[in-house]
Short mmCIF file of C-alpha atoms in Angstrom, two decimals:
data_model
loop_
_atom_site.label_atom_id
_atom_site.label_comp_id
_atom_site.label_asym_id
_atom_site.label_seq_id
_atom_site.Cartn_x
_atom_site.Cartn_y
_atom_site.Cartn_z
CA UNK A 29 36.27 -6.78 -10.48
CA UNK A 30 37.04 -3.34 -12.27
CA UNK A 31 36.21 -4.72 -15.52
CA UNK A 32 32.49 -5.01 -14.13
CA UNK A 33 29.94 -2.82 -14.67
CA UNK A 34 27.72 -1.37 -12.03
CA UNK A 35 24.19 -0.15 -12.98
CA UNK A 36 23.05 2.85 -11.19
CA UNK A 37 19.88 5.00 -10.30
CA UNK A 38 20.32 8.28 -8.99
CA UNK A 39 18.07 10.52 -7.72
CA UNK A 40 17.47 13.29 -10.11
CA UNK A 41 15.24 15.61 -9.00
CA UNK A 42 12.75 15.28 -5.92
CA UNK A 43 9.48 14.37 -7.36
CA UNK A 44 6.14 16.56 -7.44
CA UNK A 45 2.98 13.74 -7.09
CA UNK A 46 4.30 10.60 -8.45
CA UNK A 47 7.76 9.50 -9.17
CA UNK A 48 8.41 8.19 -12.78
CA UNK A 49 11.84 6.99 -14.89
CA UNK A 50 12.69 11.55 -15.36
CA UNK A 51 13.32 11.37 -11.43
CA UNK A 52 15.77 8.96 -11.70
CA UNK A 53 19.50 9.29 -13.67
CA UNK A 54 20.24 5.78 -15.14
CA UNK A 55 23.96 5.33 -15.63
CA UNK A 56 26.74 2.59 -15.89
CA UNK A 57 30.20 2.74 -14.07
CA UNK A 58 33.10 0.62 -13.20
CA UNK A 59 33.04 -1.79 -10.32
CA UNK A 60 35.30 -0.70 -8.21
CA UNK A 61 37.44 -2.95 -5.35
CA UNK A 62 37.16 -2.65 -1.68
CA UNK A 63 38.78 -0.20 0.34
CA UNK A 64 39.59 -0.78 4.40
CA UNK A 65 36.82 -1.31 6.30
CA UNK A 66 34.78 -1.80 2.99
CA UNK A 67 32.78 -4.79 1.27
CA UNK A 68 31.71 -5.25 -2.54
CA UNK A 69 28.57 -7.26 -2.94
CA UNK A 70 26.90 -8.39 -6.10
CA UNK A 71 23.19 -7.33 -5.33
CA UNK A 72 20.18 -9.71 -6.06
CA UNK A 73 17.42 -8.80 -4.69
CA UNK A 74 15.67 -5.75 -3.84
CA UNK A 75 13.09 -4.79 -1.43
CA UNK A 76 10.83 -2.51 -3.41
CA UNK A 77 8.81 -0.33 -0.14
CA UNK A 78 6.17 2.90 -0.15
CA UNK A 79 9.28 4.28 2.35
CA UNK A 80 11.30 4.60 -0.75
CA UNK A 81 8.81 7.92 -2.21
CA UNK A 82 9.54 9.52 1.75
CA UNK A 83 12.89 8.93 1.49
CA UNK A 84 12.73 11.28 -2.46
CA UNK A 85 11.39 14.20 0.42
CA UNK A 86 13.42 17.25 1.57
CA UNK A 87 12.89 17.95 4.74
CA UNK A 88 12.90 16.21 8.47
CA UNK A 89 11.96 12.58 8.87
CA UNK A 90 12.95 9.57 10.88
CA UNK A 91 15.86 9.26 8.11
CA UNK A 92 17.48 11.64 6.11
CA UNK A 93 16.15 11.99 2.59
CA UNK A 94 18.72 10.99 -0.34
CA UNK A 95 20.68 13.50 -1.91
CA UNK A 96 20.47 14.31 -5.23
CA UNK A 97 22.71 12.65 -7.61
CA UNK A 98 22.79 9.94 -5.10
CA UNK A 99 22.15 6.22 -5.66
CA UNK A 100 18.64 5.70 -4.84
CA UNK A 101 18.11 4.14 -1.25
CA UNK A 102 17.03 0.75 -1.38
CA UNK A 103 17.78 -2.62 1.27
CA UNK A 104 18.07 -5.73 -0.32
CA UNK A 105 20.51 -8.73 -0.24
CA UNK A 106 23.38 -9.84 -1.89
CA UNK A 107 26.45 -11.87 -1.79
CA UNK A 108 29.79 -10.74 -0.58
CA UNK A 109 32.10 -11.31 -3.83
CA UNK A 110 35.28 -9.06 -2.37
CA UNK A 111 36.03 -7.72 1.41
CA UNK A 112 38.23 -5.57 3.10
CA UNK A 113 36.54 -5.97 6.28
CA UNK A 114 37.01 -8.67 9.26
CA UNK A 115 33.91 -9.09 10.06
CA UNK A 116 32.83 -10.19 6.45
CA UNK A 117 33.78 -13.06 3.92
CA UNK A 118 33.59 -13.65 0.58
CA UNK A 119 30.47 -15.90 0.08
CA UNK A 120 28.65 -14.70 2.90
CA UNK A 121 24.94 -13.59 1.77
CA UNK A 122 24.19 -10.04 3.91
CA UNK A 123 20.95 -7.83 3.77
CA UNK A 124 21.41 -3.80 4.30
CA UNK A 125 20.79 -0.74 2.21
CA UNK A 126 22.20 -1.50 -0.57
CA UNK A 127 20.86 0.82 -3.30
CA UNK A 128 19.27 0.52 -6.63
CA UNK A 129 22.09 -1.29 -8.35
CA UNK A 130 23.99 -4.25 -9.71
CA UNK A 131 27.03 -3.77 -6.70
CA UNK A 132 27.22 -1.83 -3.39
CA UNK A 133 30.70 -0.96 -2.87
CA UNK A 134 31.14 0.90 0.81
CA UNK A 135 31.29 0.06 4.72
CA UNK A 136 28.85 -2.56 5.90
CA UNK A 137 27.04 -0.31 8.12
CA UNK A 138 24.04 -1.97 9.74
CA UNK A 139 24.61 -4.86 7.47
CA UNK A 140 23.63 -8.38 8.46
CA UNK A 141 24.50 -11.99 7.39
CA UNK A 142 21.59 -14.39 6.43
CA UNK A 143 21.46 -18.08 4.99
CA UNK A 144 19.77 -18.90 2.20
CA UNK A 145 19.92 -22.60 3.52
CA UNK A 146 17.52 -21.45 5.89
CA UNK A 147 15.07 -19.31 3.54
CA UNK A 148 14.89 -18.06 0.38
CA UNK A 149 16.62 -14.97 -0.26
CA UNK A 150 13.62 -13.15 -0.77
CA UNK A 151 12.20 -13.83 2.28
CA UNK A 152 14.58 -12.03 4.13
CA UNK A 153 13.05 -9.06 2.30
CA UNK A 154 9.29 -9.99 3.27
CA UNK A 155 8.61 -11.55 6.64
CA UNK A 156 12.39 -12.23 8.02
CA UNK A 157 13.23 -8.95 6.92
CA UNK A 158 12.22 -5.08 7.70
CA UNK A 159 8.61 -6.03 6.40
CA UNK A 160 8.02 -8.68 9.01
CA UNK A 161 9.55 -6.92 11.48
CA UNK A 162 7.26 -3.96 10.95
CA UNK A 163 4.59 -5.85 11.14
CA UNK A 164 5.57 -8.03 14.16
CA UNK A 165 6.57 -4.65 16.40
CA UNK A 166 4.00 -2.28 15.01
CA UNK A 167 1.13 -4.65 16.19
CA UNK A 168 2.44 -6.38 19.03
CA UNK A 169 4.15 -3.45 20.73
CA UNK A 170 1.70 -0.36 19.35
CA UNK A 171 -1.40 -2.18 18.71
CA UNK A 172 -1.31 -4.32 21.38
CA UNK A 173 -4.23 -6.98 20.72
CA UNK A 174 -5.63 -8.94 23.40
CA UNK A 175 -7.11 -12.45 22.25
CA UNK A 176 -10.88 -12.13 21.07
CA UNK A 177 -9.78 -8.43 19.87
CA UNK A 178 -11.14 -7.49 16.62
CA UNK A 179 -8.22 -6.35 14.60
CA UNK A 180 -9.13 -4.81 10.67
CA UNK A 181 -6.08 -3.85 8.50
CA UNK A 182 -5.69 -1.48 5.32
CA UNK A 183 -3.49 -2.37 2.75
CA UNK A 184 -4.28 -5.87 4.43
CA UNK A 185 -2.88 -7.95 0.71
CA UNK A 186 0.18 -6.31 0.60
CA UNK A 187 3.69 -6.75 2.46
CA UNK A 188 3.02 -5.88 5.97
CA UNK A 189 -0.70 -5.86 6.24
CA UNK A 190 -0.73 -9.98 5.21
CA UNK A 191 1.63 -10.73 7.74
CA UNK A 192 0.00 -8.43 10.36
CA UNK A 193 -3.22 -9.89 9.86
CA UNK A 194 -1.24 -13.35 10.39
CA UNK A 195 0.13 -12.11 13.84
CA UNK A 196 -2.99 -11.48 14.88
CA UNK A 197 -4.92 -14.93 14.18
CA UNK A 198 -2.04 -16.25 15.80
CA UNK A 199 -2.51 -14.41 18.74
CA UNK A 200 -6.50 -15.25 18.55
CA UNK A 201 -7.97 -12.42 17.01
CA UNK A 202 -10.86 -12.15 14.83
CA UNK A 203 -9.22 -10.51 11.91
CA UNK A 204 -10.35 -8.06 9.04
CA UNK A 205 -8.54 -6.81 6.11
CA UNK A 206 -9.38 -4.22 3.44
CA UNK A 207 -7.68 -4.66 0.09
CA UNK A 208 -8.46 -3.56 -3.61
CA UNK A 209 -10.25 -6.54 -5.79
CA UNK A 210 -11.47 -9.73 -5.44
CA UNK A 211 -8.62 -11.49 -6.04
CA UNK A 212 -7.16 -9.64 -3.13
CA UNK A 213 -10.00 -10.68 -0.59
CA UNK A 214 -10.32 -14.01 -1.59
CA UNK A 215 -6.18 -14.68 -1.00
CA UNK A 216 -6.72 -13.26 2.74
CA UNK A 217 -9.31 -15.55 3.35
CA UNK A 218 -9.00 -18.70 1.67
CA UNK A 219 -4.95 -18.60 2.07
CA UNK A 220 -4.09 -16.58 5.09
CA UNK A 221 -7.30 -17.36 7.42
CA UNK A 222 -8.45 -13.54 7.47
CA UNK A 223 -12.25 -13.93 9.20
CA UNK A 224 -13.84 -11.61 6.84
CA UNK A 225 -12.96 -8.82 3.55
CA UNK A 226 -13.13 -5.33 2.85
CA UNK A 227 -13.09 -4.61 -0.86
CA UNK A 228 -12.52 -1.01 -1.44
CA UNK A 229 -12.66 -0.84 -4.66
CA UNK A 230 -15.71 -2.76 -5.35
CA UNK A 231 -17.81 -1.95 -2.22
CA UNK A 232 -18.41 0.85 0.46
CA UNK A 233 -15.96 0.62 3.24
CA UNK A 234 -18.61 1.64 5.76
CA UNK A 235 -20.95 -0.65 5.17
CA UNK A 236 -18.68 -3.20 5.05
CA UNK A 237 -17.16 -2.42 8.32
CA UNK A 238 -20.59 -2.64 9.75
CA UNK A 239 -20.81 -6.21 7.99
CA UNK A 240 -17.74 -7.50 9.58
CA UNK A 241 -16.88 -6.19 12.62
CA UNK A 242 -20.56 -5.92 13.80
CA UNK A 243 -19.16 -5.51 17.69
CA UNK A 244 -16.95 -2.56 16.26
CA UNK A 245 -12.86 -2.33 16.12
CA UNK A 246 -10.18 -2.63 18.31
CA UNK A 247 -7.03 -2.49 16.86
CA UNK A 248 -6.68 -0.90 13.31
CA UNK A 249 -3.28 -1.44 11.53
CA UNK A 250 -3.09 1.29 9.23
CA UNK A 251 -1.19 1.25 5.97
CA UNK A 252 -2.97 3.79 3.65
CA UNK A 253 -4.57 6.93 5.68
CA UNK A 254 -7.06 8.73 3.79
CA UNK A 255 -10.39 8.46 3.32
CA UNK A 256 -10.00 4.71 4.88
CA UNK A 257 -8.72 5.58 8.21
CA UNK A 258 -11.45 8.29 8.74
CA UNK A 259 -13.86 5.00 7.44
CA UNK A 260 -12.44 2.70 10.09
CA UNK A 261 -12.02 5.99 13.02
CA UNK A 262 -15.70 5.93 12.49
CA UNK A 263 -16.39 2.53 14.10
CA UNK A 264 -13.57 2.89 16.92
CA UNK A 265 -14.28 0.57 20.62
CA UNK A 266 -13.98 1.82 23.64
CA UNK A 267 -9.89 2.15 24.23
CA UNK A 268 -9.08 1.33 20.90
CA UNK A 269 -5.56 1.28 19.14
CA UNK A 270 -4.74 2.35 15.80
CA UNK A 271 -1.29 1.93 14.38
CA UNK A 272 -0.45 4.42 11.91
CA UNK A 273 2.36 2.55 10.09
CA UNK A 274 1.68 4.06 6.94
CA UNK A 275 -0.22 6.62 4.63
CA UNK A 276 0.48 5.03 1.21
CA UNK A 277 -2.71 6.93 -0.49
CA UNK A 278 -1.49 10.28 0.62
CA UNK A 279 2.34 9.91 -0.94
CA UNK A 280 1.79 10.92 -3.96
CA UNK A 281 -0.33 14.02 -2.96
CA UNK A 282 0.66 17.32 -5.00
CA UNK A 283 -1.35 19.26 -2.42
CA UNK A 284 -1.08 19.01 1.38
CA UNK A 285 -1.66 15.48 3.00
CA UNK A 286 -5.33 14.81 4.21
CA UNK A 287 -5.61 14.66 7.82
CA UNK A 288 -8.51 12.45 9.51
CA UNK A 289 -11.62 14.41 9.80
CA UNK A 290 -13.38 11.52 12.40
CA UNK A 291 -10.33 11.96 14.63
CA UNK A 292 -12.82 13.19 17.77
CA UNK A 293 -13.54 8.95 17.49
CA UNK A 294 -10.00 9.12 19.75
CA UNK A 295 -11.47 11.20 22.52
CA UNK A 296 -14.79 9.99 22.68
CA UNK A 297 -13.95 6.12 22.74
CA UNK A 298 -10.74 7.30 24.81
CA UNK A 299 -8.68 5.61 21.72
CA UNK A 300 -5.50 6.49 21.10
CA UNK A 301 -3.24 6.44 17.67
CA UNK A 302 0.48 6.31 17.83
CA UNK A 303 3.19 6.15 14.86
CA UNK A 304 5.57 3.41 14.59
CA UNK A 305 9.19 4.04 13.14
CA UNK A 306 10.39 0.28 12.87
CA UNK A 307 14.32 1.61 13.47
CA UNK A 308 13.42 2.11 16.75
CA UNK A 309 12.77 -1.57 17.73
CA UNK A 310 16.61 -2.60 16.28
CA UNK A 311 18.33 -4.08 19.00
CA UNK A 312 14.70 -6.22 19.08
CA UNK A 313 14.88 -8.07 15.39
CA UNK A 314 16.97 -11.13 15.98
CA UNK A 315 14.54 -12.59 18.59
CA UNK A 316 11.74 -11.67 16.98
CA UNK A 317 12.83 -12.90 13.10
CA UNK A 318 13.51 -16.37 15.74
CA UNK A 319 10.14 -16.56 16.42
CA UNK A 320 8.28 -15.72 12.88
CA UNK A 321 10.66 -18.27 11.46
CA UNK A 322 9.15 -20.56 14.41
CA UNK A 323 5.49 -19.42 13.21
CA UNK A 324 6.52 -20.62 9.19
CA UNK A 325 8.28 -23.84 10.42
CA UNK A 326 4.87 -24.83 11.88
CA UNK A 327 2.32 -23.69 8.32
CA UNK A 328 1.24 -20.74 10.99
CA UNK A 329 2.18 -17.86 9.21
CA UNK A 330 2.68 -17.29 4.87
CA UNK A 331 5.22 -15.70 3.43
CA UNK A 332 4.20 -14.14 -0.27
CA UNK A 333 6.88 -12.53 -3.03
CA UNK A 334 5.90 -10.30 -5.84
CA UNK A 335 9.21 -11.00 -7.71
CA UNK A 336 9.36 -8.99 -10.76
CA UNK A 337 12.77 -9.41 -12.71
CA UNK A 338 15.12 -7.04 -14.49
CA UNK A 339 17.19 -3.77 -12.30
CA UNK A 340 16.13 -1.77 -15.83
CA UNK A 341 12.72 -1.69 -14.57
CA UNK A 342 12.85 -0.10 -11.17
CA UNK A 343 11.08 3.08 -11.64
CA UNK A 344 8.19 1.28 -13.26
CA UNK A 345 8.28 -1.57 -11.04
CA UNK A 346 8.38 0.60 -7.86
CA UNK A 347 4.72 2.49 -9.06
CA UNK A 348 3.38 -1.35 -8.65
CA UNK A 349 3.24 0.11 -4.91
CA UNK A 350 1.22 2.73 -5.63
CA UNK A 351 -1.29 1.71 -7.90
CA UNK A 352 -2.17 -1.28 -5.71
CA UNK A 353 -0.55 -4.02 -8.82
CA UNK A 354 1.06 -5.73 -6.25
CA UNK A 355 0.13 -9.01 -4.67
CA UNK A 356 2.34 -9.34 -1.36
CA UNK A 357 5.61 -8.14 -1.02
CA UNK A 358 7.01 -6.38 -3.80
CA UNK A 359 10.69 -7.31 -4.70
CA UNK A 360 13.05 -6.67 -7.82
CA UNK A 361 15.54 -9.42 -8.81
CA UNK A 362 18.60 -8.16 -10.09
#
């Protein structure tokens, strides 16, 4: 393998608002070959995730932030190609943290085997992978929805808000999502069997939570903080749950993130709001992955891949996220 070369992107500097190609070092290297205990796997597909600006961060978190001059964090799967560990082959296919290049050379650690027999490879990066787990845990476990619920999501077209919103009609819920564009709203209806839309961009998100969720909400699923959860806080039931499983429109913030100024909803409808860390519910994925790969077998639940091609493209390609360009789950082929 060492006459391979291994595209890289480091970290460069932690970013200030919005990360572009200057906070990322682009270099080439040799391939190198597997030391005890250590795999080499040719990387093809890459999860592309709003964690991924966190993870830029100093400072505490549920993970520790990458170092600079360190391979960017990314998970993704690939296939073995060289292995100096037992409990791995050469031509298994494994998804772990792989990193924002053409090979991961290291130990395996938290690394799992999948079959692309079974699914497509990028699946294992949308809803049999960290993005369907989040949104099988965070809504099950933390939002907790009761059949006949009314259940509105943020950020309800992209990765884990479509499948969310799935969960939920599964589990007989009258479902609402809020996404950016037409386009968007239309897809959650007509293709995932959403019960009514929220366009944000195109319409106020008051008025359109008074439109359709007329007996008010009880589970919100939220992905973007902001403006929109103080929207949604606003129309709160009695012993409500919102999820806060993301903040993706405060990221980016140069100043201090925006906290939600409705938050008095909590006490007055005796709501409560609780963070999700999807780490936590580990030991929990294999059963669960089981049963959403029951829920595809039967048509129940929809499984879509932004695939956008070419590793030389990452730091573009990962602003998609922010700028709300994607359409489902957001992955870079190698």
């Amino acid at each position: 393998m060492t006459s391979q070369t291994n595209r890289q992107f480091l970290l460069a500097k932690r970013p200030v608002g919005a990360a572009t190609r200057e906070t990322f070092t682009y270099q080439e290297v040799p391939v190198g070959e597997p030391a005890a205990g250590q795999i080499l796997v040719k990387n093809e597909y890459l999860s592309l995730d709003p964690a991924m600006r966190g993870w830029m961060n100093e400072g505490k978190s549920y993970i520790p932030p990458v170092g600079i001059g360190e391979v960017m964090r990314a998970l993704g799967v690939g296939k073995v190609v060289a292995s100096n560990n037992p409990g791995f082959a050469v031509g298994d296919y494994v998804n772990g943290a792989i990193g924002v290049q053409d090979y991961f050379l290291g130990e395996p650690r938290g690394f799992y085997k999948v079959d692309p027999k079974l699914a497509p490879l990028p699946v294992y990066l949308s809803a049999l992978g960290m993005t369907g787990m989040t949104a099988y845990f965070a809504l099950l476990d933390v939002g907790a929805p009761k059949a006949g619920d009314t259940v509105v999501l943020s950020g309800a077209a992209g990765a884990v808000g479509s499948i969310a919103g799935q969960i939920a009609k599964i589990k007989g819920c009258r479902v609402v999502g809020i996404a950016g564009g037409a386009d968007k709203c239309k897809f959650l209806i007509d293709e995932l069997g959403f019960d009514g839309a929220i366009d944000y961009k195109h319409e106020d998100v008051i008025a359109g939570l008074k439109r359709e969720c007329p007996k008010g909400v009880d589970v919100y699923f939220d992905n973007v903080g902001g403006d929109i959860l103080d929207a949604v806080l606003s129309r709160l039931n009695m012993k409500a749950r919102v999820v806060i499983c993301g903040a993706i429109s405060q990221y980016n913030n140069k100043e201090a993130v925006k906290g939600p100024a409705n938050y008095l909803s909590l006490l007055v409808n005796r709501a409560r709001m609780e963070g999700f860390v999807v780490m936590d519910y580990a030991a929990q994925y294999a059963s669960a992955a089981q049963e959403m790969a029951g829920w595809m077998a039967k048509g129940q639940l929809k499984s879509k891949e932004d695939i956008v091609e070419g590793l030389e493209t990452f730091p573009e390609t990962l602003m998609k996220l922010f700028s709300g360009e994607n359409f489902g789950k957001l992955v870079l082929k190698v």
